[in-house]
XYZ file of C-alpha atoms in Angstrom:
540
model
C -33.348 -16.635 -19.634
C -31.925 -13.174 -18.844
C -29.678 -12.845 -15.726
C -31.400 -11.506 -12.595
C -31.309 -7.771 -12.008
C -30.163 -6.762 -8.555
C -31.419 -3.562 -6.897
C -29.172 -1.668 -4.533
C -31.257 -2.658 -1.524
C -31.037 -6.339 -2.514
C -27.250 -6.028 -2.765
C -27.100 -4.435 0.631
C -29.265 -7.141 2.088
C -27.010 -9.916 0.897
C -23.863 -8.099 2.034
C -25.332 -7.821 5.520
C -26.063 -11.519 5.313
C -22.331 -12.173 4.792
C -21.846 -12.153 0.921
C -18.845 -10.478 -0.613
C -20.426 -8.739 -3.585
C -18.543 -6.501 -5.980
C -19.832 -4.705 -9.092
C -17.767 -5.182 -12.315
C -18.965 -3.925 -15.694
C -22.529 -3.839 -14.344
C -22.257 -7.448 -13.326
C -22.629 -8.429 -9.674
C -19.775 -10.714 -8.634
C -20.232 -12.953 -5.629
C -16.822 -13.818 -4.256
C -16.906 -17.063 -2.244
C -15.103 -17.096 1.070
C -12.743 -19.815 -0.253
C -11.501 -17.442 -2.978
C -11.199 -14.528 -0.547
C -8.740 -16.594 1.404
C -6.910 -17.819 -1.690
C -6.849 -14.522 -3.727
C -3.225 -13.928 -4.742
C -3.568 -10.215 -3.905
C -4.977 -10.945 -0.455
C -8.483 -10.725 0.865
C -8.359 -7.018 1.751
C -7.899 -6.107 -1.925
C -11.404 -7.413 -2.503
C -12.990 -6.475 0.830
C -12.209 -2.771 0.220
C -14.619 -2.897 -2.771
C -17.508 -4.842 -1.412
C -20.643 -2.966 -2.481
C -18.696 -0.746 -4.870
C -18.027 -0.641 -8.594
C -14.465 -1.965 -8.876
C -14.293 -2.061 -12.726
C -11.437 0.335 -13.040
C -9.361 -1.236 -10.273
C -9.996 -4.794 -11.472
C -8.946 -3.929 -15.029
C -5.904 -1.988 -13.891
C -4.535 -4.852 -11.741
C -5.357 -7.877 -13.818
C -4.188 -9.238 -17.239
C -6.495 -9.897 -20.053
C -6.302 -13.616 -19.448
C -7.386 -13.127 -15.739
C -10.140 -10.806 -16.720
C -11.668 -13.413 -19.033
C -12.288 -15.610 -15.968
C -13.899 -12.990 -13.678
C -17.464 -13.196 -14.942
C -17.690 -16.780 -13.832
C -18.509 -15.282 -10.376
C -21.398 -13.207 -11.806
C -24.783 -13.802 -10.202
C -26.558 -11.274 -12.371
C -26.523 -7.627 -13.257
C -27.110 -4.541 -11.119
C -29.672 -1.795 -11.505
C -27.911 1.351 -12.553
C -28.972 5.000 -12.140
C -28.005 7.161 -15.098
C -25.653 4.399 -16.140
C -23.721 4.319 -12.782
C -23.808 2.250 -9.665
C -24.594 4.089 -6.409
C -21.902 2.667 -4.104
C -22.183 1.267 -0.669
C -19.585 1.517 2.135
C -17.656 -1.728 2.288
C -18.075 -3.205 5.832
C -14.290 -3.376 6.357
C -14.103 0.415 5.941
C -16.275 0.677 9.088
C -14.376 -1.917 10.988
C -16.526 -5.041 10.248
C -15.056 -8.341 8.991
C -16.346 -11.935 8.730
C -14.662 -14.618 10.805
C -15.318 -18.286 11.276
C -17.496 -19.524 14.090
C -14.638 -21.509 15.433
C -12.545 -18.277 15.836
C -15.486 -16.646 17.586
C -16.012 -19.523 20.006
C -12.897 -21.543 20.842
C -15.051 -24.342 22.343
C -16.855 -24.858 19.049
C -15.804 -28.052 17.477
C -18.550 -29.211 15.114
C -18.085 -29.360 11.362
C -20.633 -26.581 10.878
C -18.731 -24.343 13.312
C -15.671 -24.554 11.112
C -17.487 -23.587 7.928
C -19.934 -20.960 9.199
C -18.891 -17.371 9.669
C -20.240 -14.354 11.525
C -19.621 -10.624 11.726
C -16.895 -9.387 13.984
C -16.157 -5.743 14.799
C -12.361 -5.115 14.605
C -12.699 -1.406 15.232
C -15.155 1.446 15.455
C -15.624 4.536 13.342
C -14.234 7.675 15.014
C -15.579 11.234 15.137
C -12.080 12.675 14.747
C -11.508 14.873 11.685
C -8.436 16.452 10.157
C -10.060 19.895 10.197
C -13.427 21.506 11.109
C -14.302 21.662 7.397
C -14.084 17.860 7.229
C -16.714 17.239 9.846
C -19.409 16.700 7.216
C -17.218 14.849 4.785
C -17.495 11.263 3.760
C -14.389 10.417 5.833
C -14.458 7.237 8.004
C -11.489 6.728 10.324
C -11.189 3.682 12.638
C -10.160 3.565 16.278
C -10.030 0.784 18.865
C -13.515 -0.720 19.155
C -15.941 0.350 21.853
C -19.544 -0.575 22.402
C -20.680 -1.966 19.036
C -23.756 -3.790 17.861
C -23.624 -7.585 17.060
C -23.469 -6.913 13.318
C -23.515 -4.001 10.880
C -26.866 -2.708 9.813
C -28.219 -0.999 6.711
C -27.066 2.437 7.956
C -23.479 1.083 8.187
C -23.431 0.537 4.428
C -24.783 4.035 3.534
C -22.094 6.572 2.545
C -21.861 9.791 4.403
C -22.730 12.930 2.411
C -19.989 13.820 -0.064
C -19.008 16.950 -1.769
C -18.259 14.937 -4.876
C -20.536 14.958 -7.939
C -21.398 11.326 -8.811
C -22.042 12.258 -12.417
C -18.579 13.924 -12.696
C -16.864 10.991 -11.061
C -18.555 8.609 -13.494
C -17.364 10.847 -16.343
C -13.757 10.615 -14.980
C -14.100 6.879 -14.929
C -15.369 6.645 -18.536
C -12.483 8.938 -19.667
C -10.020 6.744 -17.746
C -11.238 3.620 -19.511
C -10.780 5.374 -22.883
C -7.272 6.390 -21.834
C -6.536 2.823 -20.848
C -7.619 1.693 -24.234
C -5.312 4.280 -25.920
C -2.379 3.074 -23.849
C -3.091 -0.543 -24.786
C -3.420 0.332 -28.495
C -0.102 2.227 -28.349
C 1.592 -0.979 -27.280
C 2.799 0.456 -23.989
C 2.182 -2.814 -22.178
C 4.892 -4.453 -24.345
C 7.988 -4.868 -22.202
C 11.139 -3.301 -23.820
C 13.441 -6.107 -22.805
C 16.527 -5.017 -24.688
C 16.220 -1.226 -24.526
C 14.814 -1.264 -20.983
C 16.348 -4.134 -18.980
C 19.548 -4.448 -21.113
C 21.145 -1.359 -19.658
C 19.913 -2.281 -16.147
C 21.362 -5.733 -16.331
C 24.714 -4.169 -17.240
C 24.385 -1.737 -14.353
C 23.697 -4.580 -11.916
C 26.744 -6.506 -13.163
C 28.913 -3.398 -12.831
C 27.742 -2.646 -9.245
C 28.142 -6.217 -8.128
C 31.600 -6.513 -9.688
C 32.867 -3.343 -8.037
C 31.510 -4.520 -4.645
C 33.206 -7.934 -5.040
C 36.477 -6.407 -6.319
C 36.651 -3.924 -3.369
C 35.868 -6.688 -0.919
C 38.588 -8.925 -2.396
C 41.061 -6.082 -1.827
C 39.782 -5.490 1.745
C 38.143 -2.120 0.823
C 35.127 -3.185 2.928
C 33.323 0.110 3.122
C 33.553 0.700 -0.614
C 32.280 -2.851 -1.123
C 29.402 -2.139 1.223
C 28.509 1.040 -0.597
C 28.255 -0.585 -3.933
C 26.330 -3.527 -2.532
C 23.791 -1.079 -1.095
C 23.605 0.677 -4.512
C 22.949 -2.731 -6.152
C 20.148 -3.458 -3.687
C 18.753 0.014 -4.425
C 18.691 -0.688 -8.151
C 17.400 -4.271 -7.932
C 14.339 -3.050 -6.026
C 13.055 -1.420 -9.189
C 13.042 -4.701 -11.038
C 11.433 -6.527 -8.111
C 8.762 -3.861 -8.165
C 8.067 -4.552 -11.883
C 7.933 -8.280 -11.247
C 5.636 -7.822 -8.267
C 3.191 -6.019 -10.488
C 3.530 -8.766 -13.125
C 4.868 -6.059 -15.498
C 7.889 -7.826 -16.961
C 6.917 -11.132 -18.623
C 3.227 -10.584 -17.689
C 3.158 -14.315 -16.735
C 2.301 -14.719 -13.086
C 4.483 -17.706 -12.282
C 7.540 -16.531 -14.149
C 7.416 -13.001 -12.719
C 6.797 -14.310 -9.191
C 9.678 -16.794 -9.367
C 12.099 -14.074 -10.608
C 10.911 -11.617 -7.879
C 11.569 -14.204 -5.170
C 15.058 -14.976 -6.507
C 15.982 -11.259 -6.459
C 14.123 -9.969 -3.429
C 14.618 -12.921 -1.037
C 17.824 -14.564 -2.192
C 19.805 -11.408 -2.971
C 18.083 -8.785 -0.842
C 16.815 -10.780 2.151
C 13.296 -9.273 1.890
C 9.946 -11.060 1.393
C 8.421 -10.194 -1.940
C 5.182 -11.868 -0.776
C 4.876 -9.278 2.017
C 5.682 -6.427 -0.338
C 3.139 -7.510 -2.898
C 0.318 -7.712 -0.374
C 1.316 -4.427 1.250
C 1.816 -2.643 -2.088
C -1.524 -3.804 -3.587
C -3.420 -2.288 -0.662
C -1.396 0.899 -0.868
C -2.359 1.267 -4.531
C -6.059 0.581 -3.820
C -6.662 2.879 -0.792
C -3.764 5.325 -1.333
C -3.062 7.644 1.603
C -6.041 6.542 3.727
C -4.887 6.821 7.368
C -6.764 3.739 8.585
C -6.068 1.472 5.563
C -2.884 2.362 3.591
C 0.078 0.653 5.312
C 2.538 2.869 3.434
C 1.611 5.911 5.526
C 1.203 4.115 8.872
C 4.599 4.693 10.519
C 3.871 5.366 14.170
C 5.668 5.818 16.522
C 8.141 7.500 14.228
C 6.195 9.527 11.739
C 2.627 10.881 11.324
C 1.692 12.718 8.046
C -1.787 13.658 9.081
C -3.213 15.394 12.215
C -5.630 12.456 12.631
C -2.976 9.994 13.703
C -2.836 11.285 17.313
C -6.304 9.680 17.684
C -4.645 6.283 17.897
C -6.198 4.903 14.704
C -6.796 1.283 13.949
C -4.939 -0.224 10.953
C -7.061 -2.677 8.979
C -3.875 -3.947 7.295
C -1.744 -4.540 10.431
C -4.708 -5.443 12.523
C -3.665 -3.332 15.444
C -4.140 0.065 17.047
C -1.424 2.542 16.126
C -1.139 3.922 19.687
C -0.234 7.478 19.991
C 1.694 6.853 23.163
C 4.546 8.707 24.899
C 7.206 7.489 22.440
C 5.018 8.443 19.463
C 4.468 11.951 20.914
C 8.242 12.344 21.365
C 9.154 11.263 17.897
C 6.303 12.995 16.081
C 7.108 16.256 17.861
C 10.581 16.088 16.328
C 9.737 14.207 13.130
C 10.659 17.124 10.737
C 14.067 17.102 12.254
C 14.474 13.291 12.408
C 13.053 12.536 9.007
C 16.309 11.872 7.183
C 17.781 10.047 10.068
C 14.764 7.696 10.152
C 14.977 7.152 6.418
C 18.633 6.055 6.777
C 17.359 2.957 8.644
C 14.219 2.230 6.458
C 15.628 -1.118 5.200
C 15.632 -2.613 8.712
C 11.933 -1.878 8.968
C 11.454 -3.875 5.755
C 13.160 -6.892 7.426
C 10.838 -6.747 10.341
C 7.726 -6.564 8.203
C 8.984 -9.273 5.854
C 9.809 -11.818 8.613
C 6.607 -11.169 10.553
C 4.625 -11.706 7.322
C 6.418 -15.030 6.569
C 5.920 -16.320 10.095
C 2.182 -15.591 9.890
C 1.942 -17.161 6.427
C 3.180 -20.456 7.922
C -0.272 -20.788 9.528
C -2.301 -19.101 6.786
C -4.410 -20.430 3.875
C -2.210 -20.999 0.795
C -2.913 -18.689 -2.080
C -4.545 -20.027 -5.199
C -1.408 -19.202 -7.179
C 1.909 -20.103 -5.675
C 0.302 -22.239 -3.009
C 2.851 -23.430 -0.564
C 5.846 -23.464 -2.940
C 6.091 -19.690 -3.006
C 6.273 -19.523 0.758
C 8.813 -22.411 0.895
C 10.997 -20.682 -1.738
C 10.870 -17.415 0.242
C 11.941 -19.141 3.485
C 14.836 -20.894 1.730
C 15.719 -17.552 0.089
C 15.890 -15.730 3.444
C 18.131 -18.398 4.918
C 20.284 -18.318 1.781
C 20.577 -14.517 2.020
C 21.720 -14.572 5.614
C 24.086 -17.383 4.805
C 25.951 -15.560 2.113
C 25.690 -12.121 3.784
C 26.730 -13.613 7.046
C 29.885 -15.002 5.380
C 30.559 -11.556 3.923
C 30.382 -10.008 7.451
C 32.539 -12.774 8.943
C 35.155 -12.025 6.287
C 35.445 -8.409 7.424
C 37.846 -9.472 10.193
C 36.351 -7.676 13.153
C 32.937 -6.980 14.554
C 33.483 -3.203 14.263
C 34.231 -3.527 10.483
C 31.293 -5.884 10.047
C 28.945 -3.460 11.817
C 30.220 -0.613 9.577
C 29.635 -2.820 6.513
C 26.028 -3.453 7.641
C 25.407 0.216 8.199
C 26.986 1.522 5.079
C 25.245 -1.034 2.753
C 21.900 -0.467 4.336
C 22.198 3.347 4.513
C 23.117 3.393 0.833
C 19.564 2.275 0.013
C 17.972 5.252 1.854
C 17.530 7.502 -1.197
C 14.977 4.961 -2.369
C 12.834 5.369 0.773
C 12.990 9.151 0.543
C 12.006 9.038 -3.143
C 8.901 6.835 -2.471
C 7.569 8.913 0.347
C 7.937 12.160 -1.678
C 5.249 10.876 -4.032
C 2.636 10.571 -1.264
C 3.476 12.230 2.091
C 2.777 15.781 0.874
C -0.518 14.792 -0.868
C -4.086 14.554 0.554
C -4.895 11.971 3.229
C -8.612 12.690 3.246
C -11.233 9.963 2.619
C -13.727 11.226 0.122
C -15.902 8.151 0.305
C -16.821 5.344 -2.070
C -18.210 7.825 -4.665
C -14.719 8.895 -5.629
C -13.514 7.385 -8.887
C -10.191 5.496 -9.261
C -8.468 8.116 -11.388
C -9.624 11.016 -9.209
C -8.302 9.288 -6.086
C -4.934 8.443 -7.642
C -4.369 12.004 -8.942
C -5.422 13.479 -5.621
C -3.022 11.350 -3.503
C 0.016 11.017 -5.769
C 2.654 13.267 -7.269
C 5.553 12.920 -9.725
C 9.161 13.784 -8.835
C 10.596 15.832 -11.696
C 14.116 14.940 -12.657
C 16.423 15.156 -15.661
C 15.901 12.240 -18.020
C 19.573 11.344 -17.815
C 19.148 10.847 -14.013
C 15.893 8.853 -14.282
C 17.752 5.506 -13.586
C 18.509 6.767 -10.036
C 14.736 6.793 -9.483
C 14.293 3.644 -11.499
C 11.658 5.466 -13.581
C 9.364 5.347 -10.598
C 9.513 9.127 -10.129
C 6.498 9.064 -12.520
C 4.241 7.761 -9.760
C 1.035 9.333 -10.965
C 1.057 7.284 -14.248
C 2.281 4.206 -12.371
C -0.656 4.453 -9.864
C -3.105 4.724 -12.718
C -1.586 1.804 -14.645
C 0.340 -0.332 -12.042
C 1.047 -3.251 -14.551
C 2.503 -0.907 -17.163
C 6.250 -1.593 -17.762
C 8.266 1.047 -15.927
C 10.312 1.975 -18.992
C 7.119 3.017 -20.819
C 5.853 5.302 -18.015
C 7.423 8.425 -19.691
C 5.481 7.950 -22.837
C 2.276 7.064 -21.018
C 2.629 10.125 -18.764
C 2.195 12.363 -21.744
C -1.207 10.802 -22.410
C -2.133 10.990 -18.711
C -1.335 14.710 -18.531
C -3.666 15.257 -21.559
C -6.346 13.204 -19.778
C -5.920 15.199 -16.545
C -6.217 18.552 -18.395
C -9.290 17.441 -20.326
C -10.986 16.248 -17.079
C -10.057 19.279 -15.058
C -7.844 17.189 -12.714
C -4.574 18.251 -11.169
C -1.456 16.348 -12.249
C 0.905 17.125 -9.382
C 4.669 17.142 -9.861
C 7.510 18.571 -7.778
C 11.224 18.872 -8.295
C 13.239 16.660 -5.936
C 14.253 19.531 -3.654
C 10.791 21.142 -3.661
C 9.286 17.707 -2.959
C 11.521 17.329 0.059
C 10.569 20.777 1.261
C 6.852 19.906 0.833
C 7.267 16.706 2.917
C 9.232 18.470 5.605
C 6.540 21.149 5.714
C 3.800 18.521 6.221
C 5.812 16.872 8.970
C 6.490 20.121 10.746
C 2.778 21.072 10.540
C 1.743 17.853 12.249
C 4.500 18.200 14.799
C 3.371 21.695 15.731
C -0.204 20.544 16.147
C 0.971 17.713 18.457
C 2.896 20.266 20.518
C -0.092 22.522 20.704
C -2.236 19.620 21.834
C 0.247 18.865 24.599
C 0.190 22.496 25.737
C -3.591 22.511 25.873
C -3.725 19.251 27.781
C -1.139 20.581 30.298
C -3.114 23.812 30.750
C -6.332 21.879 31.374
C -4.634 19.584 33.850
C -3.150 22.602 35.614
C -6.571 24.275 35.817
C -8.140 21.086 37.155
C -5.465 20.891 39.898
C -5.887 24.590 40.808
C -9.687 24.146 40.991
C -9.415 21.107 43.141
C -6.945 22.868 45.508
C -9.291 25.870 45.745
C -12.214 23.529 46.616
C -10.209 21.927 49.360
C -9.301 25.302 50.886
C -12.942 26.315 50.879
C -13.896 23.041 52.533
């Protein structure tokens, strides 16, 4: 008996009824709520593709072994138009999520209340736009919820008009899959252990040895500098492990990532993986990409003053007085803020781990991964605390903390260069995976001999297209990606390090000037209102 064929209307109807339906290779996957909660990449990674064709994203993020299991969730095939699926807007993109009846009604206590779920509006779509030309775009930005219906309706799932040609986007997608096949056939998913990680291991040992030697001889600031440089370099390997791009074995890569990130660096790799996956999937979206949501300190788009809702952090990013002050000066404060970037990672890591204590264990890792991370954080502060205690005075210990943490700041600058100067527009669900990644990401050009400083991740365009690709193979793969971009008429953006910095500062200055202008306009309007009221009183 052939599998059932699902029409677009039928899919929309089931989504509105609460099903999480995703299109994959013309199959319709029904993701049960139990798997949403247990998905190793987090529920949001799936929810952002409800009603959409996620074939490219699924294949980019999962191994062949995992892909072989995916079709077990198939409930049939979908009806295609000219070989492509006409996408729907995922409810989460409009502020809608499902939550259990027990969450909705604290007094509910029946068994059915704990298993049933209903729609809940986290936020409301906003009418704010980055520019007048964007008014008729497919962009959906979220703000604090106001009067909303009890549930999304059919219109909620319908994309806004888009300037993108669906046929062209489908062509990009087909070409991307052919490119992916070329990269696989070229053996670029094979990890170069000796040639790639051999020199890096020696570099780690050298940095750690210099730090320990300097500390032993009471050269505390020198020790702190080299410890910070060690952290800076280790992050690149943690990054690879988090993408399962080293051994390509989930458990082994995850264990190694915890040992390095938590035990040596004091940061939660579990938080980073969940954060980073969403960043890759909805790159540079103001309401959904946590990697560009930095209020009150930074705003890289003129839409942030609208106090947007973050679907990742589950809170409103209030553009309050402190945000206005920082953003107005952000182009001057940028490098100072980057100096303290690692402290922000601590905060995000520990908040994540605390929340995970009460969350559903993931299908992979379960509770052992969280337990190992907690032990690792305590281990880190144990050994690092002893290091600080051995400095002899609190002033020296404070200097040790500052120098070691500031030494990692070039990493934070490098990462933001790849995205802060690129588009933050939302072009809607019609946009293909390769088009979105090339539009929102840029490479940082550097001499090959200095590539180790960037850990090879200056080739961000290729990395975003193939996140599981071993970092040491990105250079070879980037040559194929440039050919692909040229053939498809897509822009492969790349800047030199200095030009990249200038671009970012220019973006920050532009937003700051708009914020100042808004403040001037508001003051003028307030002054006019006061003068008008005074005149009315005199007349009276």
